[in-house]
């Protein structure tokens, strides 16, 4: 049988996207649709003393202007509902929109103008006059150091204060030591599609079209804020134009749309513009990381210290857990990882592609390179000397790990043997040539998920799960999985996602979608197939009558006896003889690997699932699907689930101009089984491009006087473009993880950005002899 899973199958939604038939959240043309334009604050701290809307209200087409003075009252999210995207996480839990006159950051939403057209709403929004009582804002980490505090936990219960052994003794025993401070700036996500929400009321029922990475979580959060039962709210998000974390939380605009729609009695659309994407819907925190390493003469680490200073807002607490991977990446008996945080008058940070690991591996892996230089040791050999055969933090065995092979294949792909350890020793014409490497790492997350699959007499199968495709290829890999489980061509598989009427699915964060929804779809498909096989085996009119179920194979919808292929039946004939309109299989899997990572289980397993006809689940009852039972019985608590990889780069540096060009990237990843080679390569390549931006150009700059974002469009906030692209080599170990799921796949969406900034920084040092410890590496720092 020709297995589809793992093959570079073209996206099943590709034609819809290139022809414009794929509807994104801003593209639903509802009858009598009105448009909302947001007015934002122009101070970073204080109070509104006057808000004059009369001129705006008098403009043609304006239906209403909504402010804190006339908006509906909202309900605070409960602690359970506000802790994780899976259960509903408001991005700023202490700043319910338009509830009072307080201002906590520049760009805070303070009014919504609702009008007949977008242009009328935008024009009137500029005519809202606001006066403020201004207070002195807190804008920089350095200014607030005396008010820093150490939080106990991060998002989802992540450990952020970790120690083992005796760190003082570890450094005392060290023959070689290094200690340096590294910093990363604020970064913004900048997906192609901006945030967008359409809300429509029908009596006490609310339908929302929202650009979200958490269909169920956003529905739950919005319902709570509006004081509604979740089953009164339907949220739809069929397609997403990227998110990278900023669409994982629920932000103010997503509840402002239903508030506005209620106020004017019509559907309302709110779409943020690019400048607004820099203010009120998340960012990556700036980090200041101090790393100290101690080792013996042969490079064995005796002590690791990683202390991170990060920032949050005055209206919520989000911690960028920069040291989260440090505790487990290498073997060392003495480790101290800490995080301190200060509150600033800026919008609240949130998860940004590989939160923690992306900035953390930059600091830690550059520090390792500095130690390798001091030891006169090859950087790859230093990492191999400290290779962790099991999780050094908790002693658990890895579910699977092939990092050594990643190093070997990555070094070969980049031409590591050509690297000269002497900085500046290799030239190519006018350019200095440098080689650098770093380790990539990201958790192997899996969360609770459910799915249903229906087989129809016409040969079609429809799989349904309330997760979302954020542009990564979820529709495609779930179709591949279902096709393989059923023995059908992929053209006969339809996948339904992005609707809270469907069975509960995971949010798209933590690289968990494929690892969670994939097994649910597979086990629902196997359930449907098994039910139909049993019908055929019990039917005297079937050629399969009386055969053992284990002897039946399926290919192209034809069921046959393994050792006697002439004895056969079809799904279509079995359903027709039984007089059935369809056969349904279901799976409701309560599995989470997060508990093994020192995190709380995904709240989606605690009754926050989908609803409606296709999503009703038997809460509290065990799933009768034997494939689910077998999956849930695996003892995962004794394993640590992590993906690993190796990032190698070659850079060319113009010594006269200080410009850096990444010439080649070789990424070798151990992510368990690859589900689709094409989309997996695309994800790793995209992550590496993110890392190029992180290392060389991206940074959000704030005006130090008023806290306003200065780099607030894609002309000033630089991201890599086609002209910046290096040659890419992306490879996978492609060995299934035997414990994470029956499929054996871990997520691939975020690991590609980890380690890449460090590899580039290390290559720049190899080329120039200049160690840049503050990103981005811009020409002024090299001249």
XYZ file of C-alpha atoms in Angstrom:
783
model
C 0.000 0.000 0.000
C 1.271 3.467 -0.905
C 1.339 5.456 2.336
C 0.619 9.161 1.867
C 1.737 10.313 5.316
C 5.207 11.770 5.051
C 5.058 12.408 1.314
C 5.438 15.968 -0.090
C 1.744 16.187 -0.939
C 0.541 19.512 -2.360
C -1.720 21.567 -0.103
C -5.324 20.446 -0.459
C -6.426 24.068 0.066
C -3.869 25.475 -2.367
C -6.317 26.033 -5.225
C -8.791 27.782 -2.905
C -6.081 30.184 -1.806
C -4.599 31.058 -5.181
C -8.070 31.575 -6.723
C -9.316 33.710 -3.835
C -11.993 31.195 -2.827
C -10.537 30.670 0.660
C -12.423 33.034 2.952
C -10.411 34.736 5.658
C -12.088 36.300 8.662
C -12.445 39.795 7.153
C -13.929 38.472 3.914
C -17.435 37.401 4.939
C -19.858 39.771 3.226
C -22.784 39.792 5.630
C -26.034 41.587 4.885
C -26.180 45.129 6.282
C -22.546 44.948 7.450
C -21.224 48.048 9.221
C -17.569 48.916 9.772
C -15.714 49.815 12.941
C -12.598 51.988 13.193
C -10.619 52.047 16.412
C -9.393 55.214 18.116
C -6.225 54.735 20.163
C -4.607 56.634 23.013
C -1.697 58.955 22.292
C -0.186 58.856 25.772
C 1.466 55.978 27.624
C 0.047 56.581 31.097
C -2.709 58.640 32.616
C -6.449 59.190 32.314
C -8.877 60.512 29.746
C -10.121 63.833 31.039
C -12.302 64.614 28.008
C -13.496 62.597 25.032
C -15.548 64.641 22.572
C -17.364 62.556 19.950
C -19.887 65.124 18.680
C -18.041 66.055 15.473
C -17.413 62.402 14.642
C -21.037 61.465 15.279
C -22.222 64.216 12.915
C -20.287 62.822 9.937
C -22.161 61.183 7.033
C -22.702 57.447 7.524
C -21.667 57.351 11.183
C -23.967 55.105 13.210
C -22.394 55.430 16.652
C -19.211 56.196 18.557
C -18.568 53.760 21.381
C -16.432 54.845 24.361
C -16.127 53.897 28.007
C -19.046 56.235 28.689
C -21.634 54.333 26.637
C -20.315 50.815 26.035
C -21.800 47.692 27.567
C -20.314 46.373 30.809
C -18.026 43.368 30.509
C -17.311 40.476 32.865
C -13.852 39.663 34.190
C -12.522 36.302 33.046
C -12.357 33.623 35.714
C -8.945 32.362 36.792
C -9.554 29.039 35.023
C -10.738 30.729 31.854
C -7.945 33.276 31.736
C -4.870 31.124 32.150
C -4.256 29.516 28.789
C -5.235 29.961 25.147
C -6.840 26.512 25.214
C -9.431 27.630 27.744
C -9.677 31.254 26.673
C -6.878 33.728 27.395
C -7.557 37.438 27.164
C -4.300 39.108 26.138
C -4.716 41.772 28.818
C -6.859 40.354 31.608
C -6.888 43.545 33.701
C -7.814 45.792 30.773
C -11.312 44.944 29.623
C -11.879 47.294 26.673
C -13.807 50.564 27.058
C -14.658 50.073 30.723
C -13.006 53.148 32.263
C -10.859 56.180 31.542
C -7.468 54.713 32.611
C -4.598 54.627 30.081
C -1.760 52.119 30.494
C 0.126 52.419 27.187
C 0.296 54.390 23.961
C -1.981 52.774 21.387
C -4.566 51.491 23.881
C -8.054 51.245 22.350
C -10.238 54.070 23.700
C -13.134 54.322 21.217
C -14.745 52.646 18.215
C -16.476 54.576 15.448
C -19.132 52.513 13.650
C -20.221 53.634 10.189
C -21.815 52.453 6.955
C -18.465 52.194 5.175
C -14.863 51.629 6.141
C -13.849 55.017 4.761
C -16.545 56.849 6.730
C -15.525 55.104 9.950
C -11.819 55.867 9.430
C -12.510 59.539 8.642
C -14.734 60.019 11.688
C -12.255 58.234 13.959
C -9.744 61.007 13.252
C -12.302 63.566 14.436
C -12.716 62.164 17.946
C -11.091 64.732 20.249
C -9.387 63.441 23.395
C -7.725 65.295 26.257
C -5.671 63.548 28.931
C -4.412 63.864 32.453
C -0.866 62.716 31.749
C 1.254 60.726 34.222
C 4.950 59.812 34.022
C 5.280 56.442 32.245
C 7.713 53.602 32.987
C 9.312 52.762 29.645
C 12.580 50.841 30.082
C 13.710 47.802 32.069
C 16.744 49.697 33.353
C 14.543 52.416 34.875
C 12.466 49.891 36.806
C 15.124 47.459 38.045
C 14.435 48.242 41.678
C 10.812 47.181 41.126
C 11.697 43.880 39.465
C 10.228 40.712 40.939
C 10.625 36.994 40.344
C 7.420 35.232 39.269
C 6.852 31.657 40.397
C 5.420 30.323 37.130
C 5.009 31.302 33.511
C 2.162 30.699 31.067
C 0.560 27.303 31.562
C 2.533 26.687 34.751
C 5.939 26.753 33.050
C 8.838 26.599 35.530
C 10.786 29.862 35.360
C 12.906 29.602 38.522
C 14.967 26.416 38.373
C 18.049 25.210 40.183
C 19.847 21.941 40.819
C 23.115 21.045 42.477
C 25.440 23.617 44.004
C 26.082 26.439 41.551
C 28.769 28.069 43.742
C 30.731 24.822 43.991
C 30.252 24.220 40.271
C 32.018 27.456 39.421
C 34.674 26.902 42.086
C 35.497 23.544 40.477
C 35.654 24.992 36.968
C 39.002 25.247 35.188
C 37.546 27.629 32.599
C 34.790 30.200 33.011
C 32.990 32.752 30.910
C 30.292 35.235 31.872
C 28.601 37.668 29.518
C 25.343 39.572 29.083
C 23.253 39.284 25.940
C 20.201 41.262 24.913
C 17.402 40.989 22.402
C 15.009 43.828 21.479
C 11.241 43.864 21.286
C 9.999 41.975 18.241
C 6.569 42.061 16.613
C 4.873 39.139 14.868
C 3.733 40.891 11.681
C 1.697 38.142 10.016
C 0.572 39.047 6.488
C -3.064 39.025 7.577
C -3.803 41.638 10.230
C -6.224 40.936 13.057
C -9.852 40.978 11.926
C -13.218 40.263 13.558
C -16.793 40.291 12.272
C -19.637 39.904 14.765
C -23.314 39.242 14.073
C -26.132 38.897 16.618
C -29.282 36.877 16.004
C -31.359 37.327 19.136
C -29.275 35.918 21.973
C -27.061 33.962 19.562
C -23.726 35.450 18.473
C -21.656 34.432 15.451
C -18.075 35.684 15.235
C -15.620 35.420 12.350
C -12.244 35.916 13.978
C -8.620 35.625 12.907
C -7.485 33.409 15.766
C -5.065 30.608 16.583
C -7.477 29.362 19.242
C -11.000 28.941 17.902
C -12.362 27.361 21.073
C -10.285 29.517 23.416
C -11.337 32.770 21.743
C -14.989 31.688 21.767
C -14.784 30.893 25.473
C -13.030 34.148 26.369
C -15.455 36.309 24.392
C -18.463 34.472 25.842
C -17.181 35.010 29.383
C -16.533 38.714 28.858
C -20.019 39.172 27.417
C -21.597 37.161 30.226
C -22.844 34.463 27.860
C -22.860 30.687 27.864
C -20.271 29.365 25.406
C -22.848 27.405 23.409
C -24.579 30.707 22.608
C -21.475 31.828 20.704
C -20.291 30.309 17.448
C -16.810 31.283 16.307
C -15.525 30.592 12.797
C -11.951 30.854 11.536
C -11.530 28.760 8.398
C -8.265 30.257 7.184
C -5.550 32.329 8.818
C -2.887 34.422 7.126
C -0.277 33.611 9.750
C -0.217 34.374 13.437
C 3.141 33.404 14.985
C 1.583 33.765 18.452
C -0.171 37.142 18.274
C -3.465 35.448 17.384
C -3.183 32.882 20.166
C -4.608 35.186 22.833
C -7.893 37.069 22.564
C -7.324 40.810 22.204
C -9.632 43.771 22.728
C -10.779 44.146 19.100
C -12.294 40.650 19.146
C -14.774 41.655 21.853
C -15.183 45.227 20.615
C -16.790 43.907 17.417
C -19.694 42.111 19.187
C -20.026 45.065 21.583
C -20.348 47.406 18.607
C -22.709 45.051 16.778
C -24.964 44.945 19.828
C -24.908 48.735 20.096
C -25.966 49.411 16.483
C -28.084 46.301 15.943
C -26.115 45.268 12.851
C -23.143 43.076 12.001
C -19.865 44.953 12.503
C -16.431 44.344 11.036
C -13.219 45.574 12.684
C -9.874 45.139 10.904
C -6.681 46.479 12.456
C -4.331 48.408 10.208
C -0.613 47.664 10.114
C 0.274 50.450 12.561
C -2.272 49.121 15.052
C -0.622 45.699 14.769
C 2.313 47.216 16.693
C 0.323 48.474 19.672
C -2.395 46.373 21.227
C -2.088 42.720 20.264
C 1.118 41.376 21.679
C 4.848 41.372 20.990
C 7.968 39.582 22.133
C 9.445 41.063 25.292
C 12.870 42.613 25.291
C 15.335 40.387 27.161
C 18.579 41.046 29.036
C 20.224 37.692 29.709
C 23.304 37.064 31.804
C 24.933 33.696 31.139
C 27.863 32.215 33.050
C 29.443 28.867 32.182
C 32.072 26.850 33.969
C 33.808 23.788 32.587
C 36.690 21.429 33.066
C 39.701 21.487 30.750
C 38.013 18.957 28.435
C 34.904 21.060 28.146
C 32.596 19.223 30.539
C 30.210 21.777 32.007
C 30.482 22.050 35.785
C 28.071 24.986 36.156
C 25.439 26.856 34.126
C 23.859 30.131 35.226
C 21.225 31.797 33.061
C 19.504 34.872 34.544
C 16.960 36.694 32.380
C 15.385 40.097 32.846
C 12.172 40.563 30.870
C 9.249 42.966 30.779
C 5.472 42.874 30.975
C 2.700 45.460 31.201
C 0.677 46.912 34.044
C -2.463 45.092 32.837
C -1.264 41.476 32.690
C 1.765 39.311 33.339
C 3.446 37.459 30.516
C 6.951 36.107 31.054
C 9.282 35.460 28.131
C 10.831 32.250 29.552
C 14.250 32.714 27.956
C 15.966 30.146 30.163
C 13.387 27.417 29.731
C 15.566 25.184 27.520
C 18.795 25.821 29.438
C 17.862 23.454 32.246
C 17.685 20.427 29.938
C 19.751 21.070 26.837
C 23.136 19.834 28.120
C 24.406 17.657 30.928
C 25.616 19.625 33.950
C 25.274 18.839 37.659
C 24.901 22.466 38.726
C 22.360 24.722 37.067
C 20.649 27.953 38.061
C 17.987 29.430 35.770
C 16.085 32.505 36.899
C 13.742 35.121 35.485
C 12.940 38.560 36.835
C 10.300 40.831 35.405
C 9.400 44.513 35.457
C 6.153 46.251 34.543
C 6.237 48.921 31.847
C 3.734 51.220 30.172
C 3.757 49.250 26.954
C 1.334 46.773 25.430
C 1.458 43.310 26.998
C 3.902 40.782 25.484
C 2.625 37.390 24.415
C 3.953 34.185 22.883
C 5.981 34.838 19.748
C 7.211 31.933 17.629
C 9.147 29.711 20.064
C 8.536 31.901 23.132
C 11.531 31.560 25.446
C 13.529 29.212 23.267
C 14.111 31.722 20.436
C 15.817 34.488 22.486
C 17.096 32.020 25.086
C 19.000 29.814 22.654
C 20.548 32.960 21.182
C 22.154 33.891 24.513
C 22.973 30.384 25.698
C 24.352 29.085 22.410
C 26.493 32.178 21.847
C 27.876 31.742 25.366
C 28.760 28.151 24.512
C 30.590 29.385 21.418
C 32.524 31.819 23.584
C 33.447 28.957 25.913
C 34.553 26.859 22.932
C 36.843 29.691 21.791
C 38.337 29.991 25.267
C 38.894 26.221 25.398
C 40.278 26.186 21.845
C 37.669 23.511 21.137
C 35.444 22.838 18.152
C 31.908 24.102 18.988
C 30.330 20.840 17.808
C 32.696 18.806 19.970
C 31.897 20.981 23.002
C 28.222 20.177 22.589
C 28.919 16.487 22.117
C 31.061 16.498 25.260
C 27.976 17.639 27.188
C 25.387 15.564 25.332
C 22.428 14.727 27.568
C 21.450 11.066 27.203
C 18.382 11.720 29.363
C 16.675 14.857 30.608
C 19.236 16.219 33.100
C 16.607 18.260 34.897
C 14.133 15.537 35.900
C 16.005 12.347 35.015
C 13.322 11.165 32.596
C 14.277 9.264 29.483
C 13.789 11.117 26.212
C 10.834 9.789 24.243
C 13.318 9.790 21.345
C 16.436 11.778 20.557
C 18.768 11.768 17.546
C 20.648 15.022 18.081
C 24.072 13.477 17.415
C 22.932 12.570 13.924
C 21.634 16.131 13.460
C 25.096 17.523 14.279
C 26.816 15.084 11.935
C 24.508 15.687 8.979
C 24.364 19.449 9.503
C 28.148 19.759 9.637
C 28.446 17.762 6.444
C 25.780 19.836 4.665
C 27.373 23.211 5.511
C 30.968 22.121 4.860
C 32.044 22.486 8.513
C 35.406 20.907 7.727
C 36.258 24.080 5.756
C 35.795 26.253 8.851
C 38.954 27.877 10.148
C 38.714 28.503 13.917
C 40.854 31.622 13.557
C 38.479 34.595 13.086
C 38.863 36.498 9.828
C 41.145 33.879 8.299
C 38.905 32.969 5.340
C 38.023 35.388 2.533
C 35.937 35.113 -0.617
C 36.779 38.082 -2.776
C 36.043 41.162 -0.693
C 34.002 39.228 1.835
C 35.037 37.675 5.121
C 33.650 34.153 5.426
C 32.367 32.774 8.707
C 30.812 29.520 9.886
C 28.618 29.153 12.936
C 26.364 26.586 14.538
C 23.955 26.137 17.412
C 21.515 23.596 18.794
C 17.791 23.882 18.123
C 15.283 22.678 20.708
C 11.554 22.851 21.347
C 9.098 20.827 23.467
C 7.179 17.957 21.937
C 3.751 19.135 22.998
C 0.542 17.182 22.630
C -2.851 18.199 24.009
C -6.305 16.688 24.388
C -8.299 16.608 21.153
C -11.402 15.108 19.614
C -12.483 14.392 16.053
C -15.275 12.811 14.085
C -15.112 11.166 10.709
C -18.003 10.185 8.477
C -17.809 7.769 5.554
C -20.504 8.212 2.899
C -21.867 5.777 0.289
C -20.481 7.899 -2.560
C -16.967 7.093 -1.313
C -16.287 10.432 0.389
C -15.011 10.806 3.923
C -15.372 13.981 5.984
C -13.130 14.525 9.021
C -14.002 17.265 11.512
C -12.024 18.830 14.357
C -12.295 22.250 15.958
C -8.687 23.229 15.537
C -7.475 25.725 12.923
C -5.083 25.911 9.997
C -2.943 28.998 10.561
C -1.248 28.587 7.189
C 0.988 25.685 8.163
C -0.841 22.951 6.217
C -3.145 21.396 8.829
C -5.909 20.726 6.291
C -3.394 18.777 4.201
C -1.708 16.661 6.852
C -5.052 15.696 8.415
C -6.314 14.674 4.975
C -3.178 12.553 4.497
C -3.652 10.897 7.891
C -7.332 10.161 7.232
C -6.598 8.842 3.730
C -4.000 6.415 5.069
C -6.193 5.246 7.952
C -9.138 4.571 5.631
C -7.264 3.363 2.580
C -8.800 6.071 0.375
C -7.317 8.478 -2.185
C -6.725 11.910 -0.672
C -9.065 13.416 -3.284
C -11.962 11.694 -1.490
C -11.126 13.233 1.900
C -12.634 16.481 3.106
C -11.376 18.112 6.314
C -13.482 20.564 8.285
C -11.728 22.882 10.742
C -12.138 26.277 12.350
C -15.706 26.133 13.662
C -16.797 25.734 17.283
C -19.665 23.509 16.114
C -17.041 20.819 15.509
C -15.466 18.453 18.092
C -12.955 20.141 20.377
C -9.450 20.597 19.064
C -6.207 22.158 20.278
C -5.179 25.772 19.927
C -2.325 26.386 17.501
C 0.412 27.257 19.953
C 3.356 25.333 21.308
C 3.719 23.392 18.037
C 1.006 21.011 19.174
C -1.674 21.055 16.454
C -0.430 18.174 14.305
C 0.640 16.082 17.298
C -2.801 16.530 18.899
C -5.362 16.717 16.089
C -3.507 14.143 13.971
C -4.039 11.192 16.338
C -7.665 12.262 16.917
C -8.432 12.190 13.188
C -6.542 8.928 12.747
C -8.342 7.210 15.600
C -11.744 8.497 14.460
C -11.009 7.154 10.967
C -9.885 3.784 12.332
C -13.067 3.659 14.415
C -15.268 4.249 11.354
C -13.312 1.718 9.304
C -13.505 -0.901 12.070
C -17.268 -0.452 12.386
C -17.767 -0.996 8.659
C -15.432 -3.985 8.585
C -17.392 -5.569 11.426
C -20.616 -5.054 9.473
C -19.109 -6.762 6.441
C -17.768 -9.684 8.505
C -21.230 -10.254 9.961
C -23.016 -9.933 6.592
C -23.506 -13.213 4.712
C -23.836 -11.243 1.490
C -20.314 -9.931 1.873
C -17.307 -11.763 0.444
C -15.630 -10.950 3.749
C -18.194 -12.815 5.833
C -16.643 -14.759 8.725
C -13.108 -13.494 8.192
C -11.055 -12.217 11.180
C -10.902 -8.424 11.289
C -7.111 -8.456 11.564
C -6.901 -10.107 8.128
C -8.682 -7.264 6.323
C -6.741 -4.641 4.382
C -8.103 -1.594 2.555
C -6.842 0.129 -0.566
C -8.704 2.727 -2.658
C -11.883 2.013 -0.704
C -11.684 -1.716 -1.471
C -11.581 -4.058 1.535
C -9.957 -7.433 0.922
C -8.505 -10.443 2.715
C -4.745 -10.091 3.065
C -3.922 -13.628 1.886
C -6.822 -13.870 -0.560
C -7.243 -10.500 -2.330
C -10.031 -11.882 -4.500
C -12.339 -11.859 -1.497
C -13.296 -8.210 -1.378
C -15.964 -5.639 -0.594
C -16.193 -1.844 -0.703
C -17.194 0.854 1.749
C -19.909 1.918 -0.677
C -21.464 -1.552 -0.968
C -21.326 -2.216 2.778
C -23.150 1.045 3.518
C -25.744 0.467 0.777
C -26.533 -3.096 1.877
C -26.943 -1.889 5.466
C -29.151 0.975 4.341
C -26.938 3.467 6.162
C -26.597 7.109 5.064
C -23.067 7.133 6.488
C -20.829 5.538 9.111
C -19.385 7.757 11.823
C -16.250 7.184 13.821
C -15.252 9.366 16.746
C -12.294 9.882 19.030
C -12.062 11.969 22.190
C -8.498 11.634 23.464
C -7.439 12.920 26.862
C -3.652 12.923 26.431
C -1.216 15.700 27.310
C 2.573 15.698 27.282
C 2.662 19.125 28.943
C 2.480 17.577 32.415
C 5.755 15.810 31.684
C 7.318 19.190 30.770
C 6.515 20.820 34.129
C 3.412 22.498 32.724
C -0.302 22.177 33.345
C -2.351 19.997 31.029
C -4.166 21.786 28.218
C -7.462 23.040 29.629
C -9.196 21.870 26.443
C -9.426 18.520 28.221
C -11.489 20.075 31.010
C -14.782 20.615 29.265
C -13.948 23.561 27.035
C -14.671 21.645 23.855
C -16.701 22.458 20.781
C -20.441 22.283 20.618
C -23.245 22.026 18.107
C -24.500 18.993 16.239
C -21.068 17.778 15.157
C -19.270 18.678 18.374
C -21.370 17.232 21.182
C -19.147 15.049 23.323
C -20.069 12.784 26.203
C -18.465 14.798 28.957
C -17.122 12.645 31.763
C -17.640 9.354 29.895
C -14.799 7.202 28.683
C -14.402 7.011 24.909
C -15.506 3.572 23.673
C -13.134 3.721 20.714
C -10.556 0.938 21.338
C -7.883 2.890 19.464
C -8.365 5.801 21.865
C -8.147 3.486 24.853
C -4.885 2.016 23.594
C -3.478 5.520 23.005
C -4.481 6.781 26.465
C -3.005 3.741 28.219
C 0.560 4.632 27.185
C 2.507 5.718 30.278
C 3.956 9.040 29.144
C 4.827 10.409 32.570
C 8.207 8.679 32.591
C 9.317 10.326 29.338
C 10.469 13.796 28.376
C 9.176 14.946 25.002
C 11.483 17.317 23.141
C 12.407 17.959 19.554
C 16.020 18.710 18.744
C 17.984 19.962 15.795
C 21.215 21.469 14.569
C 21.524 24.846 12.855
C 24.592 25.544 10.724
C 25.176 28.743 8.757
C 27.749 30.294 6.477
C 27.905 34.094 6.349
C 29.642 36.645 4.147
C 30.615 39.928 5.825
C 31.626 43.036 3.952
C 34.336 44.453 6.192
C 34.129 47.873 4.545
C 30.365 48.309 4.828
C 29.662 46.125 7.869
C 26.889 44.262 6.044
C 26.194 40.611 6.777
C 24.721 38.219 4.249
C 23.659 34.750 5.302
C 24.969 32.705 2.386
C 23.835 29.221 3.380
C 21.711 27.598 6.067
C 21.705 23.893 6.886
C 19.005 22.793 9.327
C 18.709 19.169 10.401
C 15.746 18.412 12.638
C 14.646 15.517 14.811
C 10.874 16.011 15.072
C 9.735 12.393 15.108
C 7.832 11.289 12.008
C 7.476 13.863 9.256
C 3.820 14.107 8.195
C 4.338 16.056 4.978
C 7.849 16.620 3.701
C 6.916 19.722 1.712
C 5.080 21.566 4.506
C 7.639 20.469 7.111
C 10.511 21.845 5.031
C 8.468 25.012 4.559
C 8.048 25.391 8.325
C 11.741 24.934 9.115
C 12.749 27.269 6.300
C 10.233 29.852 7.536
C 11.600 29.540 11.056
C 15.137 30.075 9.797
C 13.994 33.192 7.910
C 12.451 34.436 11.155
C 15.840 33.820 12.767
C 17.652 35.785 10.052
C 15.353 38.718 10.763
C 15.861 38.310 14.498
C 19.641 38.252 14.137
C 20.238 40.947 11.548
C 17.412 43.452 11.171
C 14.241 43.176 13.247
C 13.675 45.424 16.265
C 10.788 47.477 17.539
C 11.943 50.941 18.582
C 9.969 53.065 21.064
C 10.207 56.794 21.515
C 11.987 57.076 24.900
C 9.982 60.202 25.761
C 6.417 59.006 25.234
C 6.537 55.237 24.734
C 5.161 55.385 21.196
C 6.291 52.770 18.675
C 8.481 54.473 16.072
C 9.026 51.493 13.761
C 5.320 50.962 13.226
C 5.092 49.772 9.646
C 6.954 47.423 7.318
C 8.964 50.300 5.882
C 10.666 50.923 9.225
C 10.344 47.508 10.877
C 12.633 45.497 8.636
C 11.955 41.844 7.841
C 13.863 39.535 5.479
C 12.740 39.644 1.856
C 13.545 37.540 -1.208
C 16.828 39.373 -1.783
C 18.010 38.299 1.688
C 17.437 34.594 1.124
C 20.350 32.193 1.500
C 20.662 28.722 0.056
C 18.707 26.337 2.301
C 19.333 22.708 3.105
C 16.596 21.253 5.321
C 16.792 17.634 6.407
C 14.917 15.464 8.894
C 15.943 12.398 10.860
C 12.341 11.213 10.300
C 12.242 8.498 12.947
C 8.851 8.218 14.700
C 8.605 9.095 18.378
C 7.203 5.817 19.737
C 5.564 7.356 22.807
C 4.030 10.692 21.828
C 1.269 9.121 19.722
C 0.531 6.205 17.389
C 1.547 8.482 14.509
C 4.901 9.343 16.109
C 4.987 13.010 15.033
C 6.052 16.031 17.060
C 5.369 19.619 15.973
C 7.611 21.492 13.559
C 6.231 25.044 13.537
C 8.632 26.659 15.994
C 11.854 24.680 16.297
C 13.162 26.206 13.063
C 13.682 29.634 14.658
C 15.546 28.282 17.698
C 19.319 28.375 17.511
C 19.437 30.178 14.177
C 20.164 33.667 15.573
C 22.978 32.207 17.678
C 24.419 30.335 14.698
C 24.475 33.595 12.712
C 26.072 35.535 15.575
C 28.672 32.800 15.988
C 29.396 32.835 12.247
C 29.813 36.625 12.327
C 32.395 36.204 15.085
C 34.190 33.530 13.052
C 34.268 35.911 10.094
C 35.251 39.114 11.909
C 36.488 38.369 15.417
C 33.785 40.720 16.737
C 31.411 39.248 19.302
C 28.025 40.967 19.090
C 25.971 40.370 22.203
C 23.144 42.764 21.419
C 20.738 41.941 18.598
C 20.231 42.853 15.853
C 23.706 42.679 14.329
C 23.604 45.879 12.295
C 26.466 47.388 10.262
C 27.231 50.074 12.859
C 28.170 47.339 15.353
C 30.691 45.802 12.959
C 32.396 48.912 11.608
